[in-house]
Amino acid sequence: MQGAIQSFLSHGNIVKSAVLQRIRLVNPMLRPVVSSRFESVSSARMEEHGFESTTISDILKAKGKGADGSWLWCTTDDTVYDAVKSMTQHNVGALVVVKPGEQKSVAGIITERDYLRKIIVQGRSSKSTKVGDIMTEENKLITVSPDTKVLRAMQLMTGHMLLP
């Protein structure tokens, strides 16, 4: 799913979220629709669809495949090819990138846009390029906790110009 992308690190209770522009969720059933970059989403409209009580954790559980959340992340050492393959298999538009090791601290995020701009357009090989070389770094992400309401997360992202 290409809208709100959240990373979930199972034992760290950390959720990092980022949003790809031009896509937004219109209801708790996770059906994405394309919207104009200049269209605004009102709080009343989001409340109408149940976002005032739905948490980031609820969304992750509804979308989730594995209890450990491993389908949501890759490491800086993974190849871009493997990351894009994982995104395709799990129908997501981005993966959280973690540093290798036991702690798995967040290093950034890799998005479809990163792939297009830094691999395809530049003529690089996805099989020989590491995710850490093209990811969007952690300091550019907006952070929310798993118990954050989706409405609040959407307001934060809209305020940071991450949503139309």
CSV table of N, CA and C in Angstrom, one decimal:
chain,number,residue,atom,x,y,z
A,1,MET,N,0.8,-1.2,0.0
A,1,MET,CA,0.0,0.0,0.0
A,1,MET,C,0.9,1.2,0.0
A,2,GLN,N,0.5,2.2,-0.8
A,2,GLN,CA,1.4,3.3,-1.0
A,2,GLN,C,1.0,4.6,-0.3
A,3,GLY,N,0.3,4.6,0.8
A,3,GLY,CA,-0.1,5.8,1.5
A,3,GLY,C,0.8,6.0,2.7
A,4,ALA,N,0.2,6.0,3.8
A,4,ALA,CA,0.9,6.1,5.0
A,4,ALA,C,1.8,4.9,5.2
A,5,ILE,N,3.0,5.1,5.3
A,5,ILE,CA,4.0,4.0,5.5
A,5,ILE,C,4.5,4.1,6.9
A,6,GLN,N,4.3,3.1,7.6
A,6,GLN,CA,4.8,3.0,9.0
A,6,GLN,C,5.8,1.9,9.2
A,7,SER,N,6.8,2.2,9.9
A,7,SER,CA,7.7,1.1,10.2
A,7,SER,C,7.4,0.6,11.6
A,8,PHE,N,7.6,-0.6,11.9
A,8,PHE,CA,7.3,-1.2,13.2
A,8,PHE,C,8.4,-2.1,13.6
A,9,LEU,N,9.1,-1.7,14.6
A,9,LEU,CA,10.2,-2.6,15.2
A,9,LEU,C,9.6,-3.3,16.4
A,10,SER,N,9.4,-4.6,16.3
A,10,SER,CA,8.5,-5.3,17.2
A,10,SER,C,8.8,-5.1,18.7
A,11,HIS,N,10.1,-5.2,19.1
A,11,HIS,CA,10.4,-5.1,20.5
A,11,HIS,C,10.8,-3.7,21.0
A,12,GLY,N,11.0,-2.8,20.1
A,12,GLY,CA,11.4,-1.5,20.5
A,12,GLY,C,10.2,-0.6,20.7
A,13,ASN,N,9.0,-1.0,20.3
A,13,ASN,CA,7.8,-0.1,20.4
A,13,ASN,C,8.1,1.2,19.7
A,14,ILE,N,8.8,1.2,18.6
A,14,ILE,CA,9.1,2.4,17.9
A,14,ILE,C,8.3,2.3,16.6
A,15,VAL,N,7.7,3.4,16.2
A,15,VAL,CA,7.1,3.5,14.9
A,15,VAL,C,7.6,4.7,14.3
A,16,LYS,N,8.2,4.5,13.1
A,16,LYS,CA,8.6,5.7,12.3
A,16,LYS,C,7.6,5.7,11.1
A,17,SER,N,7.2,6.9,10.8
A,17,SER,CA,6.3,6.9,9.7
A,17,SER,C,6.7,8.0,8.7
A,18,ALA,N,6.4,7.7,7.5
A,18,ALA,CA,6.6,8.6,6.4
A,18,ALA,C,5.5,8.4,5.4
A,19,VAL,N,5.2,9.4,4.6
A,19,VAL,CA,4.1,9.3,3.6
A,19,VAL,C,4.6,9.6,2.2
A,20,LEU,N,4.2,8.8,1.3
A,20,LEU,CA,4.4,9.1,-0.1
A,20,LEU,C,3.4,10.1,-0.5
A,21,GLN,N,3.8,11.2,-1.3
A,21,GLN,CA,2.8,12.2,-1.7
A,21,GLN,C,1.8,11.6,-2.7
A,22,ARG,N,0.7,12.3,-2.8
A,22,ARG,CA,-0.4,12.0,-3.7
A,22,ARG,C,-1.3,10.8,-3.4
A,23,ILE,N,-1.0,10.1,-2.3
A,23,ILE,CA,-1.9,9.0,-1.9
A,23,ILE,C,-2.3,9.3,-0.5
A,24,ARG,N,-3.6,9.0,-0.2
A,24,ARG,CA,-4.1,9.1,1.1
A,24,ARG,C,-5.1,8.0,1.4
A,25,LEU,N,-5.2,7.6,2.6
A,25,LEU,CA,-6.2,6.6,3.0
A,25,LEU,C,-7.6,7.3,3.1
A,26,VAL,N,-8.6,6.7,2.7
A,26,VAL,CA,-9.9,7.3,2.8
A,26,VAL,C,-10.8,6.6,3.8
A,27,ASN,N,-10.4,5.4,4.3
A,27,ASN,CA,-11.2,4.7,5.4
A,27,ASN,C,-10.4,3.7,6.1
A,28,PRO,N,-10.9,3.2,7.2
A,28,PRO,CA,-10.1,2.2,8.0
A,28,PRO,C,-9.9,0.9,7.2
A,29,MET,N,-10.5,0.7,6.1
A,29,MET,CA,-10.4,-0.6,5.4
A,29,MET,C,-9.1,-0.5,4.5
A,30,LEU,N,-8.4,0.5,4.6
A,30,LEU,CA,-7.1,0.7,3.9
A,30,LEU,C,-7.2,0.7,2.4
A,31,ARG,N,-8.2,1.3,1.8
A,31,ARG,CA,-8.3,1.4,0.4
A,31,ARG,C,-7.7,2.8,0.0
A,32,PRO,N,-6.6,2.8,-0.7
A,32,PRO,CA,-6.0,4.0,-1.1
A,32,PRO,C,-6.6,4.6,-2.3
A,33,VAL,N,-6.6,5.9,-2.4
A,33,VAL,CA,-7.1,6.6,-3.6
A,33,VAL,C,-6.1,7.7,-4.0
A,34,VAL,N,-6.0,8.0,-5.2
A,34,VAL,CA,-5.1,9.1,-5.7
A,34,VAL,C,-5.7,10.4,-5.4
A,35,SER,N,-5.0,11.3,-4.9
A,35,SER,CA,-5.6,12.7,-4.7
A,35,SER,C,-4.6,13.7,-5.2
A,36,SER,N,-5.1,14.9,-5.5
A,36,SER,CA,-4.3,15.9,-6.0
A,36,SER,C,-3.4,16.4,-4.9
A,37,ARG,N,-2.2,16.9,-5.3
A,37,ARG,CA,-1.2,17.4,-4.3
A,37,ARG,C,-1.8,18.6,-3.6
A,38,PHE,N,-2.7,19.3,-4.2
A,38,PHE,CA,-3.3,20.6,-3.6
A,38,PHE,C,-4.6,20.4,-2.9
A,39,GLU,N,-5.1,19.1,-2.9
A,39,GLU,CA,-6.3,18.9,-2.2
A,39,GLU,C,-6.0,18.8,-0.7
A,40,SER,N,-6.9,19.3,0.2
A,40,SER,CA,-6.6,19.2,1.6
A,40,SER,C,-7.6,18.2,2.2
A,41,VAL,N,-7.2,17.6,3.3
A,41,VAL,CA,-8.1,16.6,3.9
A,41,VAL,C,-8.5,17.2,5.3
A,42,SER,N,-9.8,17.4,5.5
A,42,SER,CA,-10.3,18.0,6.7
A,42,SER,C,-10.4,17.0,7.8
A,43,SER,N,-10.3,17.5,9.0
A,43,SER,CA,-10.4,16.6,10.2
A,43,SER,C,-11.8,16.0,10.3
A,44,ALA,N,-12.8,16.8,9.9
A,44,ALA,CA,-14.2,16.2,9.9
A,44,ALA,C,-14.3,15.0,9.0
A,45,ARG,N,-13.7,15.1,7.8
A,45,ARG,CA,-13.8,14.0,6.9
A,45,ARG,C,-13.1,12.8,7.4
A,46,MET,N,-11.9,13.0,8.0
A,46,MET,CA,-11.2,11.9,8.6
A,46,MET,C,-12.0,11.2,9.7
A,47,GLU,N,-12.6,12.1,10.6
A,47,GLU,CA,-13.4,11.5,11.7
A,47,GLU,C,-14.6,10.7,11.2
A,48,GLU,N,-15.1,11.2,10.1
A,48,GLU,CA,-16.3,10.5,9.4
A,48,GLU,C,-15.9,9.1,9.0
A,49,HIS,N,-14.6,8.8,8.7
A,49,HIS,CA,-14.2,7.5,8.3
A,49,HIS,C,-13.5,6.7,9.5
A,50,GLY,N,-13.6,7.2,10.7
A,50,GLY,CA,-13.1,6.4,11.8
A,50,GLY,C,-11.7,6.7,12.2
A,51,PHE,N,-11.0,7.7,11.7
A,51,PHE,CA,-9.6,7.9,12.0
A,51,PHE,C,-9.4,8.5,13.3
A,52,GLU,N,-10.4,9.1,14.0
A,52,GLU,CA,-10.2,9.7,15.3
A,52,GLU,C,-9.9,8.6,16.4
A,53,SER,N,-10.3,7.4,16.2
A,53,SER,CA,-10.1,6.3,17.2
A,53,SER,C,-9.1,5.2,16.7
A,54,THR,N,-8.8,5.2,15.5
A,54,THR,CA,-7.9,4.2,14.9
A,54,THR,C,-6.5,4.6,15.2
A,55,THR,N,-5.7,3.6,15.7
A,55,THR,CA,-4.2,3.9,16.0
A,55,THR,C,-3.3,3.4,14.9
A,56,ILE,N,-2.1,3.9,14.9
A,56,ILE,CA,-1.1,3.4,14.0
A,56,ILE,C,-0.9,1.9,14.2
A,57,SER,N,-1.0,1.4,15.4
A,57,SER,CA,-0.8,0.0,15.7
A,57,SER,C,-2.0,-0.8,15.1
A,58,ASP,N,-3.2,-0.2,15.1
A,58,ASP,CA,-4.4,-0.9,14.5
A,58,ASP,C,-4.1,-1.1,13.0
A,59,ILE,N,-3.6,-0.1,12.4
A,59,ILE,CA,-3.4,-0.1,10.9
A,59,ILE,C,-2.3,-1.2,10.6
A,60,LEU,N,-1.2,-1.2,11.4
A,60,LEU,CA,-0.2,-2.2,11.2
A,60,LEU,C,-0.7,-3.6,11.4
A,61,LYS,N,-1.5,-3.8,12.4
A,61,LYS,CA,-2.1,-5.1,12.7
A,61,LYS,C,-3.0,-5.6,11.5
A,62,ALA,N,-3.8,-4.6,11.0
A,62,ALA,CA,-4.7,-5.0,9.9
A,62,ALA,C,-3.9,-5.3,8.7
A,63,LYS,N,-2.8,-4.6,8.4
A,63,LYS,CA,-2.0,-4.8,7.2
A,63,LYS,C,-1.0,-5.9,7.4
A,64,GLY,N,-0.6,-6.2,8.7
A,64,GLY,CA,0.5,-7.0,9.1
A,64,GLY,C,0.4,-8.5,8.6
A,65,LYS,N,1.5,-9.0,8.3
A,65,LYS,CA,1.6,-10.4,7.9
A,65,LYS,C,2.3,-11.2,9.0
A,66,GLY,N,3.4,-10.7,9.5
A,66,GLY,CA,4.2,-11.4,10.5
A,66,GLY,C,4.1,-10.7,11.9
A,67,ALA,N,4.1,-11.4,12.9
A,67,ALA,CA,4.0,-10.8,14.3
A,67,ALA,C,5.2,-9.9,14.6
A,68,ASP,N,6.3,-10.2,14.0
A,68,ASP,CA,7.5,-9.4,14.3
A,68,ASP,C,7.7,-8.2,13.4
A,69,GLY,N,6.8,-8.0,12.5
A,69,GLY,CA,6.8,-6.8,11.6
A,69,GLY,C,8.0,-6.8,10.6
A,70,SER,N,8.6,-8.0,10.4
A,70,SER,CA,9.8,-8.0,9.6
A,70,SER,C,9.4,-7.7,8.1
A,71,TRP,N,8.2,-7.8,7.7
A,71,TRP,CA,7.8,-7.5,6.3
A,71,TRP,C,7.9,-6.0,6.1
A,72,LEU,N,8.0,-5.2,7.1
A,72,LEU,CA,8.0,-3.8,7.0
A,72,LEU,C,9.4,-3.2,6.9
A,73,TRP,N,10.4,-3.9,7.1
A,73,TRP,CA,11.8,-3.4,7.1
A,73,TRP,C,12.8,-4.2,6.4
A,74,CYS,N,13.9,-3.5,6.1
A,74,CYS,CA,15.1,-4.2,5.5
A,74,CYS,C,16.3,-3.5,6.2
A,75,THR,N,17.5,-4.0,5.8
A,75,THR,CA,18.7,-3.4,6.5
A,75,THR,C,19.5,-2.5,5.5
A,76,THR,N,20.4,-1.7,6.0
A,76,THR,CA,21.2,-0.9,5.1
A,76,THR,C,22.1,-1.7,4.2
A,77,ASP,N,22.4,-3.0,4.6
A,77,ASP,CA,23.2,-3.8,3.8
A,77,ASP,C,22.5,-4.6,2.7
A,78,ASP,N,21.2,-4.6,2.8
A,78,ASP,CA,20.4,-5.4,1.7
A,78,ASP,C,20.6,-4.7,0.4
A,79,THR,N,20.4,-5.4,-0.7
A,79,THR,CA,20.5,-4.8,-2.0
A,79,THR,C,19.1,-4.1,-2.3
A,80,VAL,N,19.2,-3.1,-3.1
A,80,VAL,CA,18.0,-2.4,-3.5
A,80,VAL,C,17.0,-3.4,-4.2
A,81,TYR,N,17.6,-4.3,-5.0
A,81,TYR,CA,16.7,-5.3,-5.6
A,81,TYR,C,15.9,-6.1,-4.6
A,82,ASP,N,16.5,-6.6,-3.6
A,82,ASP,CA,15.8,-7.3,-2.6
A,82,ASP,C,14.8,-6.5,-1.8
A,83,ALA,N,15.1,-5.2,-1.6
A,83,ALA,CA,14.1,-4.3,-0.9
A,83,ALA,C,12.9,-4.1,-1.8
A,84,VAL,N,13.1,-3.8,-3.1
A,84,VAL,CA,12.0,-3.6,-4.0
A,84,VAL,C,11.2,-4.9,-4.2
A,85,LYS,N,11.9,-6.0,-4.2
A,85,LYS,CA,11.2,-7.3,-4.3
A,85,LYS,C,10.3,-7.5,-3.1
A,86,SER,N,10.8,-7.2,-1.9
A,86,SER,CA,10.0,-7.3,-0.7
A,86,SER,C,8.8,-6.3,-0.7
A,87,MET,N,9.0,-5.1,-1.2
A,87,MET,CA,7.9,-4.1,-1.3
A,87,MET,C,6.8,-4.7,-2.2
A,88,THR,N,7.2,-5.2,-3.3
A,88,THR,CA,6.3,-5.8,-4.3
A,88,THR,C,5.5,-7.0,-3.7
A,89,GLN,N,6.2,-7.9,-3.0
A,89,GLN,CA,5.6,-9.0,-2.4
A,89,GLN,C,4.6,-8.7,-1.4
A,90,HIS,N,4.8,-7.6,-0.6
A,90,HIS,CA,3.9,-7.2,0.5
A,90,HIS,C,3.0,-6.0,0.1
A,91,ASN,N,3.1,-5.6,-1.1
A,91,ASN,CA,2.2,-4.5,-1.6
A,91,ASN,C,2.3,-3.3,-0.7
A,92,VAL,N,3.5,-2.8,-0.5
A,92,VAL,CA,3.8,-1.6,0.2
A,92,VAL,C,4.7,-0.7,-0.7
A,93,GLY,N,4.7,0.6,-0.5
A,93,GLY,CA,5.5,1.5,-1.3
A,93,GLY,C,6.8,1.9,-0.7
A,94,ALA,N,7.1,1.4,0.5
A,94,ALA,CA,8.3,1.8,1.2
A,94,ALA,C,8.6,0.8,2.3
A,95,LEU,N,9.8,0.7,2.7
A,95,LEU,CA,10.3,-0.1,3.8
A,95,LEU,C,11.1,0.7,4.8
A,96,VAL,N,11.0,0.5,6.0
A,96,VAL,CA,11.9,1.2,7.0
A,96,VAL,C,13.2,0.5,6.9
A,97,VAL,N,14.3,1.2,6.9
A,97,VAL,CA,15.6,0.7,6.8
A,97,VAL,C,16.2,0.7,8.2
A,98,VAL,N,16.7,-0.4,8.7
A,98,VAL,CA,17.4,-0.5,10.0
A,98,VAL,C,18.8,-0.8,9.8
A,99,LYS,N,19.6,-0.4,10.8
A,99,LYS,CA,21.0,-0.8,10.9
A,99,LYS,C,21.2,-2.2,11.2
A,100,PRO,N,22.1,-2.9,10.6
A,100,PRO,CA,22.3,-4.3,11.0
A,100,PRO,C,22.7,-4.5,12.4
A,101,GLY,N,22.4,-5.6,13.0
A,101,GLY,CA,22.8,-5.9,14.4
A,101,GLY,C,21.5,-6.2,15.2
A,102,GLU,N,21.8,-6.5,16.5
A,102,GLU,CA,20.7,-6.9,17.4
A,102,GLU,C,19.7,-5.8,17.7
A,103,GLN,N,20.2,-4.6,17.8
A,103,GLN,CA,19.3,-3.5,18.2
A,103,GLN,C,18.3,-3.0,17.1
A,104,LYS,N,18.8,-3.2,15.9
A,104,LYS,CA,18.0,-2.8,14.7
A,104,LYS,C,17.4,-1.4,14.8
A,105,SER,N,18.3,-0.4,15.1
A,105,SER,CA,17.9,1.0,15.2
A,105,SER,C,17.6,1.5,13.8
A,106,VAL,N,16.6,2.4,13.7
A,106,VAL,CA,16.2,2.9,12.4
A,106,VAL,C,17.3,3.8,11.8
A,107,ALA,N,17.5,3.5,10.5
A,107,ALA,CA,18.5,4.3,9.8
A,107,ALA,C,17.8,5.2,8.8
A,108,GLY,N,16.6,4.9,8.3
A,108,GLY,CA,15.9,5.7,7.3
A,108,GLY,C,14.8,4.9,6.7
A,109,ILE,N,14.4,5.3,5.5
A,109,ILE,CA,13.3,4.6,4.8
A,109,ILE,C,13.7,4.5,3.3
A,110,ILE,N,13.3,3.5,2.6
A,110,ILE,CA,13.5,3.4,1.2
A,110,ILE,C,12.1,3.4,0.6
A,111,THR,N,11.9,4.2,-0.4
A,111,THR,CA,10.6,4.4,-1.0
A,111,THR,C,10.7,4.1,-2.5
A,112,GLU,N,9.5,3.9,-3.1
A,112,GLU,CA,9.5,3.7,-4.6
A,112,GLU,C,10.2,4.9,-5.3
A,113,ARG,N,9.9,6.1,-4.7
A,113,ARG,CA,10.5,7.3,-5.3
A,113,ARG,C,12.0,7.3,-5.2
A,114,ASP,N,12.6,6.8,-4.1
A,114,ASP,CA,14.1,6.6,-4.0
A,114,ASP,C,14.6,5.7,-5.1
A,115,TYR,N,13.9,4.6,-5.3
A,115,TYR,CA,14.3,3.7,-6.3
A,115,TYR,C,14.2,4.3,-7.7
A,116,LEU,N,13.2,5.0,-8.0
A,116,LEU,CA,13.0,5.6,-9.3
A,116,LEU,C,14.1,6.7,-9.6
A,117,ARG,N,14.3,7.6,-8.6
A,117,ARG,CA,15.2,8.7,-8.8
A,117,ARG,C,16.7,8.3,-8.7
A,118,LYS,N,17.0,7.3,-7.8
A,118,LYS,CA,18.4,7.0,-7.5
A,118,LYS,C,18.9,5.7,-8.2
A,119,ILE,N,18.0,5.0,-8.7
A,119,ILE,CA,18.5,3.7,-9.4
A,119,ILE,C,18.1,3.8,-10.9
A,120,ILE,N,16.8,3.9,-11.2
A,120,ILE,CA,16.3,3.9,-12.6
A,120,ILE,C,16.9,5.1,-13.4
A,121,VAL,N,16.6,6.3,-12.9
A,121,VAL,CA,17.0,7.5,-13.6
A,121,VAL,C,18.5,7.6,-13.8
A,122,GLN,N,19.2,7.2,-12.8
A,122,GLN,CA,20.7,7.3,-12.8
A,122,GLN,C,21.3,6.1,-13.5
A,123,GLY,N,20.5,5.1,-13.9
A,123,GLY,CA,21.1,4.0,-14.6
A,123,GLY,C,22.0,3.1,-13.7
A,124,ARG,N,21.7,3.0,-12.4
A,124,ARG,CA,22.4,2.2,-11.5
A,124,ARG,C,21.8,0.8,-11.4
A,125,SER,N,22.6,-0.2,-10.9
A,125,SER,CA,22.1,-1.5,-10.8
A,125,SER,C,21.5,-1.7,-9.4
A,126,SER,N,20.3,-2.2,-9.4
A,126,SER,CA,19.6,-2.5,-8.1
A,126,SER,C,20.2,-3.7,-7.4
A,127,LYS,N,20.8,-4.6,-8.2
A,127,LYS,CA,21.4,-5.8,-7.6
A,127,LYS,C,22.8,-5.6,-7.0
A,128,SER,N,23.4,-4.5,-7.3
A,128,SER,CA,24.7,-4.2,-6.7
A,128,SER,C,24.7,-3.0,-5.8
A,129,THR,N,23.6,-2.3,-5.8
A,129,THR,CA,23.5,-1.1,-4.9
A,129,THR,C,22.9,-1.5,-3.6
A,130,LYS,N,23.5,-1.0,-2.5
A,130,LYS,CA,23.0,-1.2,-1.1
A,130,LYS,C,21.9,-0.2,-0.8
A,131,VAL,N,20.9,-0.7,0.0
A,131,VAL,CA,19.8,0.2,0.4
A,131,VAL,C,20.3,1.4,1.1
A,132,GLY,N,21.4,1.3,1.9
A,132,GLY,CA,21.9,2.4,2.7
A,132,GLY,C,22.5,3.5,1.8
A,133,ASP,N,22.8,3.2,0.5
A,133,ASP,CA,23.3,4.2,-0.4
A,133,ASP,C,22.2,5.1,-1.0
A,134,ILE,N,21.0,4.6,-1.0
A,134,ILE,CA,19.9,5.4,-1.7
A,134,ILE,C,18.8,5.8,-0.7
A,135,MET,N,18.7,5.3,0.5
A,135,MET,CA,17.6,5.5,1.4
A,135,MET,C,17.5,7.0,1.7
A,136,THR,N,16.3,7.4,2.2
A,136,THR,CA,16.1,8.7,2.8
A,136,THR,C,16.4,8.5,4.3
A,137,GLU,N,17.3,9.4,4.8
A,137,GLU,CA,17.9,9.2,6.1
A,137,GLU,C,16.9,9.5,7.2
A,138,GLU,N,17.1,8.9,8.4
A,138,GLU,CA,16.2,8.9,9.5
A,138,GLU,C,15.9,10.3,10.0
A,139,ASN,N,16.9,11.2,9.9
A,139,ASN,CA,16.7,12.6,10.4
A,139,ASN,C,15.6,13.4,9.5
A,140,LYS,N,15.2,12.8,8.4
A,140,LYS,CA,14.2,13.4,7.6
A,140,LYS,C,12.8,12.8,7.8
A,141,LEU,N,12.7,11.9,8.8
A,141,LEU,CA,11.4,11.2,9.0
A,141,LEU,C,10.6,11.9,10.2
A,142,ILE,N,9.3,11.8,10.2
A,142,ILE,CA,8.5,12.2,11.3
A,142,ILE,C,8.2,10.9,12.1
A,143,THR,N,8.3,11.1,13.4
A,143,THR,CA,8.2,9.9,14.3
A,143,THR,C,6.9,10.0,15.1
A,144,VAL,N,6.2,8.9,15.2
A,144,VAL,CA,5.0,8.7,16.0
A,144,VAL,C,5.1,7.4,16.7
A,145,SER,N,4.4,7.3,17.8
A,145,SER,CA,4.4,6.0,18.6
A,145,SER,C,3.2,5.1,18.1
A,146,PRO,N,3.2,3.8,18.4
A,146,PRO,CA,2.2,2.9,18.0
A,146,PRO,C,0.8,3.3,18.4
A,147,ASP,N,0.7,4.0,19.6
A,147,ASP,CA,-0.6,4.4,20.1
A,147,ASP,C,-1.1,5.7,19.6
A,148,THR,N,-0.4,6.3,18.7
A,148,THR,CA,-0.8,7.6,18.1
A,148,THR,C,-2.0,7.3,17.2
A,149,LYS,N,-3.0,8.2,17.3
A,149,LYS,CA,-4.2,8.1,16.5
A,149,LYS,C,-3.9,8.4,15.0
A,150,VAL,N,-4.5,7.8,14.1
A,150,VAL,CA,-4.2,8.0,12.7
A,150,VAL,C,-4.5,9.5,12.3
A,151,LEU,N,-5.6,10.0,12.9
A,151,LEU,CA,-6.0,11.4,12.6
A,151,LEU,C,-4.9,12.3,13.0
A,152,ARG,N,-4.3,12.1,14.2
A,152,ARG,CA,-3.1,12.9,14.7
A,152,ARG,C,-1.9,12.8,13.8
A,153,ALA,N,-1.6,11.5,13.3
A,153,ALA,CA,-0.5,11.3,12.4
A,153,ALA,C,-0.7,12.0,11.1
A,154,MET,N,-1.9,12.0,10.6
A,154,MET,CA,-2.2,12.7,9.3
A,154,MET,C,-2.1,14.2,9.5
A,155,GLN,N,-2.5,14.7,10.7
A,155,GLN,CA,-2.4,16.2,10.9
A,155,GLN,C,-0.9,16.6,11.0
A,156,LEU,N,-0.1,15.7,11.6
A,156,LEU,CA,1.3,16.0,11.7
A,156,LEU,C,1.9,16.0,10.3
A,157,MET,N,1.6,15.1,9.5
A,157,MET,CA,2.2,15.0,8.2
A,157,MET,C,1.7,16.1,7.3
A,158,THR,N,0.4,16.4,7.4
A,158,THR,CA,-0.1,17.5,6.6
A,158,THR,C,0.6,18.8,7.0
A,159,GLY,N,0.9,19.0,8.3
A,159,GLY,CA,1.6,20.2,8.8
A,159,GLY,C,3.0,20.3,8.3
A,160,HIS,N,3.6,19.1,7.9
A,160,HIS,CA,5.0,19.1,7.4
A,160,HIS,C,5.0,18.9,5.9
A,161,MET,N,3.9,19.2,5.3
A,161,MET,CA,3.7,19.2,3.8
A,161,MET,C,4.0,17.8,3.2
A,162,LEU,N,3.7,16.7,4.0
A,162,LEU,CA,3.9,15.4,3.5
A,162,LEU,C,2.7,14.8,2.8
A,163,LEU,N,1.6,15.5,3.0
A,163,LEU,CA,0.3,15.0,2.3
A,163,LEU,C,-0.2,16.2,1.6
A,164,PRO,N,-1.0,15.9,0.6
A,164,PRO,CA,-1.6,17.0,-0.2
A,164,PRO,C,-2.6,17.8,0.7
